[in-house]
Coordinates of C-alpha atoms in Angstrom, one line a residue:
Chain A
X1 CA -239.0 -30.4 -8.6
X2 CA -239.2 -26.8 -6.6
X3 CA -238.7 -29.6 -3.5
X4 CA -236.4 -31.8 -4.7
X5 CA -234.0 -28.8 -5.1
X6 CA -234.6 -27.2 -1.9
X7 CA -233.8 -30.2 -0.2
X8 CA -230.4 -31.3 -1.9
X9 CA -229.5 -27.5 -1.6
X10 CA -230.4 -28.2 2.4
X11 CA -228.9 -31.0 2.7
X12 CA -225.3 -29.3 0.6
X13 CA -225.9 -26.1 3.5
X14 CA -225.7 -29.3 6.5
X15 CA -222.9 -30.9 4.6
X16 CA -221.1 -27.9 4.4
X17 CA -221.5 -27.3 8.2
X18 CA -220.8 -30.5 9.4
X19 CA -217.6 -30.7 6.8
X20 CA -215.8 -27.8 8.7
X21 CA -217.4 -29.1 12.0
X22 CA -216.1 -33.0 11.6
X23 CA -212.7 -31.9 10.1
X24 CA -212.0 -29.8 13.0
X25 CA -212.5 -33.4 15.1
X26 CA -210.8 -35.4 12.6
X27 CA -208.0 -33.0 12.7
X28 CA -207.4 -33.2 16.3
X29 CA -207.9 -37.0 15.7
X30 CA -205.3 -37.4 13.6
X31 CA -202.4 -35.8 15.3
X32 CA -203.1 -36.7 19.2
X33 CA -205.4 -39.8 18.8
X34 CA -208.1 -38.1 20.7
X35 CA -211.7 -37.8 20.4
X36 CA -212.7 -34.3 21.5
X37 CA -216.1 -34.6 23.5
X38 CA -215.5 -30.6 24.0
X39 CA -215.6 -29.5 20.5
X40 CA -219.0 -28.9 20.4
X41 CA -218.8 -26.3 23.0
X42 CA -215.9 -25.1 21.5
X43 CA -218.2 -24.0 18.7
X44 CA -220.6 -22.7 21.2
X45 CA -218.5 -20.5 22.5
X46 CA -217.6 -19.2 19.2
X47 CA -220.8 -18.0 18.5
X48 CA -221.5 -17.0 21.7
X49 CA -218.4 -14.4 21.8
X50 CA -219.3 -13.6 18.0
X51 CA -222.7 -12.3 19.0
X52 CA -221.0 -10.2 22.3
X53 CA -218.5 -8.7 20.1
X54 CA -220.8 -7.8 17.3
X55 CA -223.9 -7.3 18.6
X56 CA -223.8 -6.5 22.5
X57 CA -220.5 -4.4 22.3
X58 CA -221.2 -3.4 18.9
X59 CA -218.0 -3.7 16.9
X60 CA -219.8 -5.5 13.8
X61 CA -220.1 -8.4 12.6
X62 CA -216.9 -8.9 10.7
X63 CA -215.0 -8.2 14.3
X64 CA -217.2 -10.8 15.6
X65 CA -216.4 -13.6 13.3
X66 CA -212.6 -12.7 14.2
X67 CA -213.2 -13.1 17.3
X68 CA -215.4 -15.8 17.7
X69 CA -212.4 -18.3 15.6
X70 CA -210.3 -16.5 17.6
X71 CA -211.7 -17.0 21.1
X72 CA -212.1 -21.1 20.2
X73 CA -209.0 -21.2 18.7
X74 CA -207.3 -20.2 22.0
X75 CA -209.8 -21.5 24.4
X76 CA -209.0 -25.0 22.0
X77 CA -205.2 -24.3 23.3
X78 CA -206.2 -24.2 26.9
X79 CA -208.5 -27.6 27.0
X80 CA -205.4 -29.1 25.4
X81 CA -203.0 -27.7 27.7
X82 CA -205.0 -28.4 30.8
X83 CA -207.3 -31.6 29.6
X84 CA -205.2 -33.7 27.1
X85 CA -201.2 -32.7 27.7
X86 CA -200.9 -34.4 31.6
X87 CA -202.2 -37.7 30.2
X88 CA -199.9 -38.0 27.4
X89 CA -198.0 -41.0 27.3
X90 CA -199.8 -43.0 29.4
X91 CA -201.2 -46.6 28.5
X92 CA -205.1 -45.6 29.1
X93 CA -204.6 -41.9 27.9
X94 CA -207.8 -42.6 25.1
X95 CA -210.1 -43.6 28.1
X96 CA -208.8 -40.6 30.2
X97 CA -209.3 -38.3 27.9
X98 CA -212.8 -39.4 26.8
X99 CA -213.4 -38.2 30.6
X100 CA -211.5 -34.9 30.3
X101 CA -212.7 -33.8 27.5
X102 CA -216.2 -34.8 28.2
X103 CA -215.7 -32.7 31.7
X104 CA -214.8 -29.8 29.1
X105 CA -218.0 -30.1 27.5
X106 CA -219.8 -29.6 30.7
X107 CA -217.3 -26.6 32.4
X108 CA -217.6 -25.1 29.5
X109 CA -221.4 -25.0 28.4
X110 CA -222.4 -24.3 31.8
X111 CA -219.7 -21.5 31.9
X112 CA -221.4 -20.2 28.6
X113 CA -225.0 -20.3 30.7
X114 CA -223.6 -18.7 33.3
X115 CA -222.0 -15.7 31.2
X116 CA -225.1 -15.6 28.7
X117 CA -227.6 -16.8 30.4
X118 CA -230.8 -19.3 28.8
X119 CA -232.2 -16.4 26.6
X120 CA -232.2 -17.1 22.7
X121 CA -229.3 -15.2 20.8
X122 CA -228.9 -14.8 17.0
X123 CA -225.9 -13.8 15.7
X124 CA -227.2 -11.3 12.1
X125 CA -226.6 -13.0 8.7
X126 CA -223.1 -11.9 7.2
X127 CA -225.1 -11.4 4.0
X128 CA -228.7 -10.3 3.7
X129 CA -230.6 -11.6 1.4
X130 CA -231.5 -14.3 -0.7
X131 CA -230.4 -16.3 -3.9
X132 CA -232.6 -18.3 -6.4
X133 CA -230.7 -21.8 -7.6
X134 CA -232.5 -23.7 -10.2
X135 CA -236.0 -22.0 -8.6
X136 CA -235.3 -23.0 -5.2
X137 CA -234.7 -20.1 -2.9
X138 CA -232.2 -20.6 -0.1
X139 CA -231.1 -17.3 2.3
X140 CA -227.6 -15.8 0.8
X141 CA -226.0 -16.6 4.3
X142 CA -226.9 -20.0 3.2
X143 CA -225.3 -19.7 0.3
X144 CA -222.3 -18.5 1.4
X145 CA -221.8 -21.0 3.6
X146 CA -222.3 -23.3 0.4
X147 CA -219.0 -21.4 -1.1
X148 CA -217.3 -20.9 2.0
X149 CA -216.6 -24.0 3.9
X150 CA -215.4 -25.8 0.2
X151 CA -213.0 -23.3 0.5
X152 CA -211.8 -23.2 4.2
X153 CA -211.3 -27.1 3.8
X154 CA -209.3 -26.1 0.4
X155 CA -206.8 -24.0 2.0
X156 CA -206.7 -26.5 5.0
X157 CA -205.7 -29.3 3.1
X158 CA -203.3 -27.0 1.0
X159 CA -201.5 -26.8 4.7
X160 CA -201.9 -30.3 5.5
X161 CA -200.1 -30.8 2.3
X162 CA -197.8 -28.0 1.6
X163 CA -196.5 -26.4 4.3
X164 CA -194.0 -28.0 6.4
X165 CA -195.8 -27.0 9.2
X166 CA -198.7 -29.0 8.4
X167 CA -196.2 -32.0 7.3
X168 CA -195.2 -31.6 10.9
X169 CA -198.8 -32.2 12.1
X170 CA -199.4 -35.4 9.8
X171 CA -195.9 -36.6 11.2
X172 CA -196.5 -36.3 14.9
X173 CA -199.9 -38.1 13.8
X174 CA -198.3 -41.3 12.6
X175 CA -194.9 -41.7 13.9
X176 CA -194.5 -39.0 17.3
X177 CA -191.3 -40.9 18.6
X178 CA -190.3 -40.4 14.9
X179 CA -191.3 -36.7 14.3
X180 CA -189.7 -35.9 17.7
X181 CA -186.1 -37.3 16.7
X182 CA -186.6 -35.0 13.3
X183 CA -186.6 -32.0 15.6
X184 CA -190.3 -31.7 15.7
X185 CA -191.9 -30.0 18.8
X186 CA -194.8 -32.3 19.2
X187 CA -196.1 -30.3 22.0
X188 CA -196.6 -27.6 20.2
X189 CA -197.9 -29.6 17.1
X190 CA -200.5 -30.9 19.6
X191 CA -201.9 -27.5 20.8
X192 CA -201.8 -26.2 17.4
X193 CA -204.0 -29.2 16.1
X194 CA -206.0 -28.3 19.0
X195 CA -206.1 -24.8 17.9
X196 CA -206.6 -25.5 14.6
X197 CA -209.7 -27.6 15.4
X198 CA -211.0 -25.4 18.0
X199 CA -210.8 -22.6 15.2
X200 CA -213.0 -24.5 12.9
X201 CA -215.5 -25.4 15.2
X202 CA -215.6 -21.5 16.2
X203 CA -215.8 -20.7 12.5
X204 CA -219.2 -23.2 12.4
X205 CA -220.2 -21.6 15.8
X206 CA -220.3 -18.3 13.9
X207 CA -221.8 -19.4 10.5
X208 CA -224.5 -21.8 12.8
X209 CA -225.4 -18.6 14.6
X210 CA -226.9 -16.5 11.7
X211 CA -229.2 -19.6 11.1
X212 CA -230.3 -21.3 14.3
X213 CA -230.1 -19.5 17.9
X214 CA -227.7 -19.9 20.1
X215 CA -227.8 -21.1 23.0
X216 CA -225.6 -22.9 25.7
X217 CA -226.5 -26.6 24.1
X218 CA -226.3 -25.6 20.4
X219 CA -222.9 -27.1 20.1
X220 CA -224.3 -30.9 21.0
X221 CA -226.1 -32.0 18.1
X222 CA -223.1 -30.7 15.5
X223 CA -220.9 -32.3 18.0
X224 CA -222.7 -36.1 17.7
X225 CA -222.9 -35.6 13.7
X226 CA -219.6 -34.6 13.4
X227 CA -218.4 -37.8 15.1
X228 CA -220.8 -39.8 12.8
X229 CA -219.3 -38.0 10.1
X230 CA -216.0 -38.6 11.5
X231 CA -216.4 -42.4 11.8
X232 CA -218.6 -42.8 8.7
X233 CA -215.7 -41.0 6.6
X234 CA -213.1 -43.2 8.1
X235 CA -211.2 -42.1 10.5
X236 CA -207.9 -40.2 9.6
X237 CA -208.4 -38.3 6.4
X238 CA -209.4 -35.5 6.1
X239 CA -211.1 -36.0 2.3
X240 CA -213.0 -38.8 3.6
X241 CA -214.1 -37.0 6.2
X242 CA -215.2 -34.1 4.2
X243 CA -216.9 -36.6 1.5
X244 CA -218.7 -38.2 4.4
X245 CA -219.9 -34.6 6.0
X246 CA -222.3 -34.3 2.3
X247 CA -223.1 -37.7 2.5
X248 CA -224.4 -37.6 5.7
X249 CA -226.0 -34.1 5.1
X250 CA -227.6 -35.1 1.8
X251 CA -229.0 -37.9 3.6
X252 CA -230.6 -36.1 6.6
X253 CA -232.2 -33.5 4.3
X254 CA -233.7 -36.4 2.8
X255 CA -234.5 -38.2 5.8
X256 CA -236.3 -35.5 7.4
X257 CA -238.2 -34.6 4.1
X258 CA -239.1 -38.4 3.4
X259 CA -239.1 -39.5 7.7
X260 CA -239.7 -36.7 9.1
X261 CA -237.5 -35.0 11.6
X262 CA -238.5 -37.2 14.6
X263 CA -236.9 -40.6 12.9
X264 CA -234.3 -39.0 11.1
X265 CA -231.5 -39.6 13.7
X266 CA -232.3 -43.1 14.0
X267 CA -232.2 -43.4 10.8
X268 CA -228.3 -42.3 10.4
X269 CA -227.6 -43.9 13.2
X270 CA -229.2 -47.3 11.8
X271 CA -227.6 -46.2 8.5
X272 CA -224.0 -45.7 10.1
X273 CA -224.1 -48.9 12.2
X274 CA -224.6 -51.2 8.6
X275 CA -221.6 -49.4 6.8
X276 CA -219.7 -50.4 9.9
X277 CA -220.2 -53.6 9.3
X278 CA -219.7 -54.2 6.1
X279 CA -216.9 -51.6 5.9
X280 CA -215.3 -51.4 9.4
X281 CA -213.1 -48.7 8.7
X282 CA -215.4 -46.1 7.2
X283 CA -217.4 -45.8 3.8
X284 CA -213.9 -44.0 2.5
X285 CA -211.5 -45.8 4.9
X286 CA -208.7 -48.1 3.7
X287 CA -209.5 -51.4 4.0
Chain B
X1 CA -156.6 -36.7 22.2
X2 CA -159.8 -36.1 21.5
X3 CA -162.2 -34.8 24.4
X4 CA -165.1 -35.6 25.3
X5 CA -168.1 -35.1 23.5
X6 CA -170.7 -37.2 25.7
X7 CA -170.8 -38.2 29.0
X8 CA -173.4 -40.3 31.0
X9 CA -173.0 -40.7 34.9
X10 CA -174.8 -43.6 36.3
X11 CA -178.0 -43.3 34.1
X12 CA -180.8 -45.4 35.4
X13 CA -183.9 -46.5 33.9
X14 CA -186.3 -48.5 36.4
X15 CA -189.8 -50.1 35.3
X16 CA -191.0 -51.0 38.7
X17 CA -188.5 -53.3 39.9
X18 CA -186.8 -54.0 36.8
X19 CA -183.7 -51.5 35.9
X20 CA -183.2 -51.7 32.6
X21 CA -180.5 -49.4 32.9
X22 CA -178.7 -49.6 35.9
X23 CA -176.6 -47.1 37.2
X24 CA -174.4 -47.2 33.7
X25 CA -171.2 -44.7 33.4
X26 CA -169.0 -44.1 30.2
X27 CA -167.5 -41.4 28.3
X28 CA -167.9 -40.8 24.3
X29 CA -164.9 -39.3 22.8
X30 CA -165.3 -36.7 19.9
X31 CA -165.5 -38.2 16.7
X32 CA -164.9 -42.1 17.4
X33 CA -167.1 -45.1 16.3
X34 CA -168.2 -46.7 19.7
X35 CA -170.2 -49.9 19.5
X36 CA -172.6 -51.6 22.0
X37 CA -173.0 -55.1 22.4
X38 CA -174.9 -57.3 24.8
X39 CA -177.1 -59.8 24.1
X40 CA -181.0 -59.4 24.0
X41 CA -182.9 -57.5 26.7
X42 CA -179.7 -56.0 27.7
X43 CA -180.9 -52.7 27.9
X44 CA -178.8 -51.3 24.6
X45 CA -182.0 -49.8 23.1
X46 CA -183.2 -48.9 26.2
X47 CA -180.1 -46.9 26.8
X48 CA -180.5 -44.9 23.6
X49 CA -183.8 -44.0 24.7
X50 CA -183.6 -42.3 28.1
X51 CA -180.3 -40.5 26.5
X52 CA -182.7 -39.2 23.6
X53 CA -185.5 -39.2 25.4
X54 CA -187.5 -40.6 22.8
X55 CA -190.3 -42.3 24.3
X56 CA -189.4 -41.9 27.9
X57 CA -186.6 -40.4 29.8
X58 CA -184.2 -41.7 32.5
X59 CA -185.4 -41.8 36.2
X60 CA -182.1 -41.2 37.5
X61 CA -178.3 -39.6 36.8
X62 CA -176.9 -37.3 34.1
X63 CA -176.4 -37.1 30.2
X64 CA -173.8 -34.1 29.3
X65 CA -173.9 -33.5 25.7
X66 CA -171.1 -31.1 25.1
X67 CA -171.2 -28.7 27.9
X68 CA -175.0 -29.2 28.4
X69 CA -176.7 -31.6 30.9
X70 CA -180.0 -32.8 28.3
X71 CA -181.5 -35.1 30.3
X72 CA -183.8 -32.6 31.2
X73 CA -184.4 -30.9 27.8
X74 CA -187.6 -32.4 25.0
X75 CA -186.4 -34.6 22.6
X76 CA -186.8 -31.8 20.1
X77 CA -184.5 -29.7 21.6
X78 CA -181.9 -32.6 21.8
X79 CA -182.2 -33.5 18.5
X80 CA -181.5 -29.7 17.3
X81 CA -178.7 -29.6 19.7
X82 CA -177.2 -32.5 17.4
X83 CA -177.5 -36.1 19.0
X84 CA -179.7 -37.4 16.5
X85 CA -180.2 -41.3 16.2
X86 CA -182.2 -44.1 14.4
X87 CA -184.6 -47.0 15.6
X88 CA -184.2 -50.5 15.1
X89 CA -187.9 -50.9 14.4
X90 CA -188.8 -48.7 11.0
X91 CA -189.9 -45.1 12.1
X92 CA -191.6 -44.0 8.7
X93 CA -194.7 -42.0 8.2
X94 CA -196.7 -44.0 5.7
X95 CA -198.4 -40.2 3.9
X96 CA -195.2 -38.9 3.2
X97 CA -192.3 -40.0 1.0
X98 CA -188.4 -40.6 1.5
X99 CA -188.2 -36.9 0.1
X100 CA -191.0 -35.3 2.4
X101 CA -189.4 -36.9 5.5
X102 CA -185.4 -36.0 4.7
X103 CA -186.7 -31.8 3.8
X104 CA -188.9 -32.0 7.6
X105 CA -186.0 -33.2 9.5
X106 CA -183.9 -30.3 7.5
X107 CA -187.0 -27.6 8.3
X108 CA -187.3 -28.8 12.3
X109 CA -183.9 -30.5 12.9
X110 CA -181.9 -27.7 11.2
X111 CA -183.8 -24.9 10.8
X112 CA -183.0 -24.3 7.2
X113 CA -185.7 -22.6 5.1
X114 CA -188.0 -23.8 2.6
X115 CA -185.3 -23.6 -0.5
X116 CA -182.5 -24.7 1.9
X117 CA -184.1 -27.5 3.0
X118 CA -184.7 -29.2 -0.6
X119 CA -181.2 -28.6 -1.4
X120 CA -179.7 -30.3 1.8
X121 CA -182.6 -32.9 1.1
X122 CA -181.5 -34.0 -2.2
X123 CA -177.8 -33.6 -1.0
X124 CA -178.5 -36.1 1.8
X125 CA -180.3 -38.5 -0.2
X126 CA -177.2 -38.5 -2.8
X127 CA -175.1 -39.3 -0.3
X128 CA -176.3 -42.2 1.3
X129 CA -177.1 -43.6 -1.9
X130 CA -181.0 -43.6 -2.1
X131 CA -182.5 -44.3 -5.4
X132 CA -183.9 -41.4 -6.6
X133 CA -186.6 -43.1 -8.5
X134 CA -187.8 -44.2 -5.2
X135 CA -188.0 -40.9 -3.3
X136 CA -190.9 -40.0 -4.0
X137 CA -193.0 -43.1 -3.3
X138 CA -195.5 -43.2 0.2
X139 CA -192.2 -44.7 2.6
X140 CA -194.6 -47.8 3.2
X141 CA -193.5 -48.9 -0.2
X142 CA -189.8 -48.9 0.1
X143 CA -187.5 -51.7 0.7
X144 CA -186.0 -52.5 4.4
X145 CA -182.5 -51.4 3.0
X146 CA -184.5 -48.3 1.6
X147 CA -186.3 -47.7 5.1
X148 CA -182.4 -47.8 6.5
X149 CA -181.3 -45.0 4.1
X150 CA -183.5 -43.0 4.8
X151 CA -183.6 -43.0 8.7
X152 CA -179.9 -42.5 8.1
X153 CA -180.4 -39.7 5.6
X154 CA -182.9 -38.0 7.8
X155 CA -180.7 -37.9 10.8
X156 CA -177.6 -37.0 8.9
X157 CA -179.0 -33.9 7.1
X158 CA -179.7 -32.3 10.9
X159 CA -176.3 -32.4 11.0
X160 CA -175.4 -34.0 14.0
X161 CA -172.3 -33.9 16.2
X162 CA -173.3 -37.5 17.4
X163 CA -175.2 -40.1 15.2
X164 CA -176.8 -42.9 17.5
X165 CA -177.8 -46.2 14.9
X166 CA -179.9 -49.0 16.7
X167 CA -179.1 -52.0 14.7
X168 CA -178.9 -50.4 11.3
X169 CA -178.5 -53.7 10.0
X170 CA -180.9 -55.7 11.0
X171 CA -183.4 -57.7 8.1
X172 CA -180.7 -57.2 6.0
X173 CA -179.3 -59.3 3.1
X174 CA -175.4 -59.8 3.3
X175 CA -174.5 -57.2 0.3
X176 CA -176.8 -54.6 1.8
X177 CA -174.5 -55.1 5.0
X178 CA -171.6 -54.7 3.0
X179 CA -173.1 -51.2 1.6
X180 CA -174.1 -50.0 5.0
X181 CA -170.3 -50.7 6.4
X182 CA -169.3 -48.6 3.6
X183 CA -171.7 -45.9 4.9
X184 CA -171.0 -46.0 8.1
X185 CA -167.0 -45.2 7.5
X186 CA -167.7 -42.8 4.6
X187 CA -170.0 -41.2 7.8
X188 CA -166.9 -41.5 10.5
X189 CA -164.6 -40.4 7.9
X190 CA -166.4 -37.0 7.8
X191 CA -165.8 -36.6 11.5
X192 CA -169.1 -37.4 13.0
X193 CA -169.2 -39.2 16.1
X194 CA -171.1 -42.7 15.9
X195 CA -172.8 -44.8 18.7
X196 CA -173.3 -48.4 17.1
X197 CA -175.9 -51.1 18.3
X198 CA -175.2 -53.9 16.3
X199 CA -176.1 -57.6 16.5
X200 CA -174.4 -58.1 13.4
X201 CA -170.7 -58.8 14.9
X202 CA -168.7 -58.8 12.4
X203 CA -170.0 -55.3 11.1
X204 CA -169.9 -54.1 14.6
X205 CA -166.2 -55.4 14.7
X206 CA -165.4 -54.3 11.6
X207 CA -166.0 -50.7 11.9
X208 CA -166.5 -50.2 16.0
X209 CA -162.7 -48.2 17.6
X210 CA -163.8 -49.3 21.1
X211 CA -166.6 -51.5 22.3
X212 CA -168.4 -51.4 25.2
X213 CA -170.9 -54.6 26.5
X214 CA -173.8 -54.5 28.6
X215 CA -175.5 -56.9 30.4
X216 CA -178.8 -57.1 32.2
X217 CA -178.7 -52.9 32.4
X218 CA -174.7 -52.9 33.5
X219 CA -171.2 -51.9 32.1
X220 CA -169.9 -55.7 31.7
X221 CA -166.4 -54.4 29.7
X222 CA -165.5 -51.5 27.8
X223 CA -162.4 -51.0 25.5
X224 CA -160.2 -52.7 22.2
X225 CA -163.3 -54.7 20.3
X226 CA -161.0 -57.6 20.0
X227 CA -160.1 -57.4 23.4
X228 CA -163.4 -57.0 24.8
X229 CA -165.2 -59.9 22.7
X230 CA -162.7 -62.3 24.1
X231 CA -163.5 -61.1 27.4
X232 CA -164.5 -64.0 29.8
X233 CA -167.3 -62.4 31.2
X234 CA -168.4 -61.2 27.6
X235 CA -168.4 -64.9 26.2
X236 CA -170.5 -66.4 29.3
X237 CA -173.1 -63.5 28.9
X238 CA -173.6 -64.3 25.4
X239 CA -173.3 -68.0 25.3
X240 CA -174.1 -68.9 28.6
X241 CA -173.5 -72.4 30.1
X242 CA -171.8 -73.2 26.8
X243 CA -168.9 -70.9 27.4
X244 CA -167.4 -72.9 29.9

């Protein structure tokens, strides 16, 4: 029982991750019709300037969160302004950008090793600690994370929905030519999608960091599951996406506890390819 | 006499070797109802979207909008400066409703605030006659004539000096035209100026103070609607062979 619970608690912890990972990439999706191979690394660097901050210059760890979502954030700005923004427009601009971004993955992960070098960092848990759930134990960094990213994705959709400015971002992602005769800067609704996303993946960067170590590659395997999240979901909403992120996390917890860890990708993989084909536009996608 | 509140000085749009708009010069006068005619492929829609920018821009001459040369300014920025227009294709966004879409354009196009905005919104939406029980439903749902209202609504409530309609009313049905004529004075009457691409003739005819054609990019004739339609050159560009 002890087992059963450790695992679905596991597998809500991944879920949670990959939620705020994937709707950073779905968001970015959404407005520009772009699939950001640099997102990963976005995250990366997140956690990377979260652990200089608090840990080698020593301003704490609440300073490093701040600027770990903030460093993304704006480094999210730049690959937009210099990687997506001169191909707009054009016919192959999904192909193109596929390259760019993918380019961005590299510049910026070898960047990262050549600021931080190879050796492990570990960012400290932003709560010490641990909490019992039905008997199972999980770390309270864990379960924060747990409370957190619900909440993140809350207040996100709340904008998506609420604020005009968020209107503006679901506007310039169906209709641009529309949104722009409204008065709409969609320039700027692009780079704040950007930043928006890039902020997200910085805030899993950080949370990611108190758990695993970082290093230069740690943003690659959230960045592959937060596409199969992405495309599972269905791509362009953000509650399928999020539904899809503890579907998926659920699953690999189980996977890896009935599989093992070595066949567990496969297994999604295998697992994503049949939903696409019987439901070609996501397990939550309209058909 | 009223001056000048648009002028565009040979205005080019090339696609390779085709100009779709080709070297085209005329003046808009402040508060008048201009049609556009020509027949299809013309370049009429084409010309309303290097002057708005919306997708693409010219690749050669001038748009003065007041005292300001835009062809060089975002769409965004033309829009807020007050040449706002509609498509002749439907330019909804499925997630949102008529409501949604008329308070953004009053937010972006207007920068009113959040309070201001619904006001204007449910202002606009009374005067072009939408049906309040519909404005609220995702704009996939709503009729054609509803999808016209509301591309009308949401241009008007920005306030424009110059409203630009691509074929308001085409798809539809003959009352619905009769409505939109209605509209479209009540909308000249308050003193905005109006740049009209119609198919529909006798709307165009009906409401149009001058008319200008175009043909394969070009000015072809420019003045009195009822002068212009009998124009020689105007009759063999629309009916061809048959015209002789």
């Amino acid at each position: 029982m002890d087992t059963l619970i450790s695992t679905l608690l596991s597998g809500v912890v991944l879920g949670a991750l990959y939620a705020l990972m994937a709707s950073g990439l779905s968001l970015v999706w959404t407005t520009l019709g772009v699939f950001n191979f640099a997102h990963g690394a976005l995250m990366t660097i997140g956690a990377f300037v979260a652990w200089t901050v608090s840990e080698a210059v020593g301003l704490g760890l609440p300073a490093g969160v701040v600027a770990g979502v903030a460093s993304a954030a704006l480094l999210g700005v730049v690959v937009e302004y210099l990687l997506i923004r001169p191909f707009y427009g054009r016919p192959n601009m999904l192909l193109i950008t596929v390259m760019t971004t993918l380019a961005g993955m590299i510049i910026l992960e070898k960047g990262a090793q050549m600021i931080w070098g190879a050796r492990l960092k570990q960012l400290p848990r932003l709560i010490d600690g641990e909490v019992s759930i039905f008997g199972a134990v999980i770390s309270a960094h864990e379960a924060l994370i747990i409370v957190v990213a619900p909440l993140i994705l809350l207040a996100l959709w709340q904008f998506t929905t609420r604020t005009y400015l968020g209107r503006s971002l679901r506007a310039v992602g169906q209709n641009q030519d529309a949104a722009a005769l409204l008065g709409i800067n969609v320039s700027f609704t692009f780079a704040l999608a950007f930043g928006l996303g890039a902020a997200l993946a910085g805030l899993t960067g950080v949370l990611l960091g108190g758990i695993r170590f970082i290093t230069p590659s740690l943003g690659a395997e959230p960045l592959v599951k937060a596409m199969i999240v992405v495309i599972f979901g269905g791509l362009g909403s953000l509650g399928a996406t999020v539904g899809a992120a503890f579907v998926i996390g659920l699953a690999e917890a189980f996977l890896v506890l009935t599989l093992g860890l070595y066949w567990t990708p496969f297994a999604l993989f295998l697992g994503l390819i049949a939903v696409l084909i019987f439901r070609p536009n996501g397990l939550f996608g309209r058909v | 006499m009223a001056g000048n509140i648009l002028e565009v000085r040979n205005l080019t749009k090339s696609f390779g070797g085709l100009k779709a708009v080709n070297d085209l010069t005329f003046d808009v006068k402040e508060g008048e109802l201009l049609g556009i005619a020509g027949p299809n492929g013309s370049g009429k829609s084409t010309l309303f979207n290097v002057m708005t920018k919306i997708p693409f821009g010219p690749t050669g001459g001038e748009v003065v909008f007041g005292n300001q040369r835009i062809d060089r300014m975002p769409p965004h920025r033309i829009a807020a400066l007050g040449l706002a227009r509609t498509f002749q294709k439907d330019a909804e966004f499925p997630d949102l409703s008529a409501r949604e879409t008329v308070a953004l354009a009053a937010v972006y196009g207007r920068k009113l605030s959040r309070a201001g905005a619904m006001a204007a919104t449910e202002e606009q939406l009374h005067a072009v006659q939408f049906d309040p029980a519909r404005a609220d439903m995702p704009t996939t749902e709503l009729s054609v004539f509803d999808r016209k209202q509301l591309m009308i609504a949401s241009a008007l409530v920005m306030q424009p000096r110059v409203l630009m309609l691509d074929e308001p009313a085409s798809g539809l049905t003959r009352p619905e035209i009769t409505a939109l004529d209605a509209l479209l004075c009540k909308i000249a009457a308050s003193g905005v100026t109006i740049m009209l691409i119609e198919h529909v003739l006798s709307l165009l005819l009906s409401v149009a103070q001058r008319l200008i054609v175009l043909n394969q990019g070009s000015l072809l004739a420019e003045g009195d609607p009822q002068t212009v339609i009998k124009n020689p050159a105007v009759v063999e560009a629309y009916l061809g062979g048959r015209a002789a």
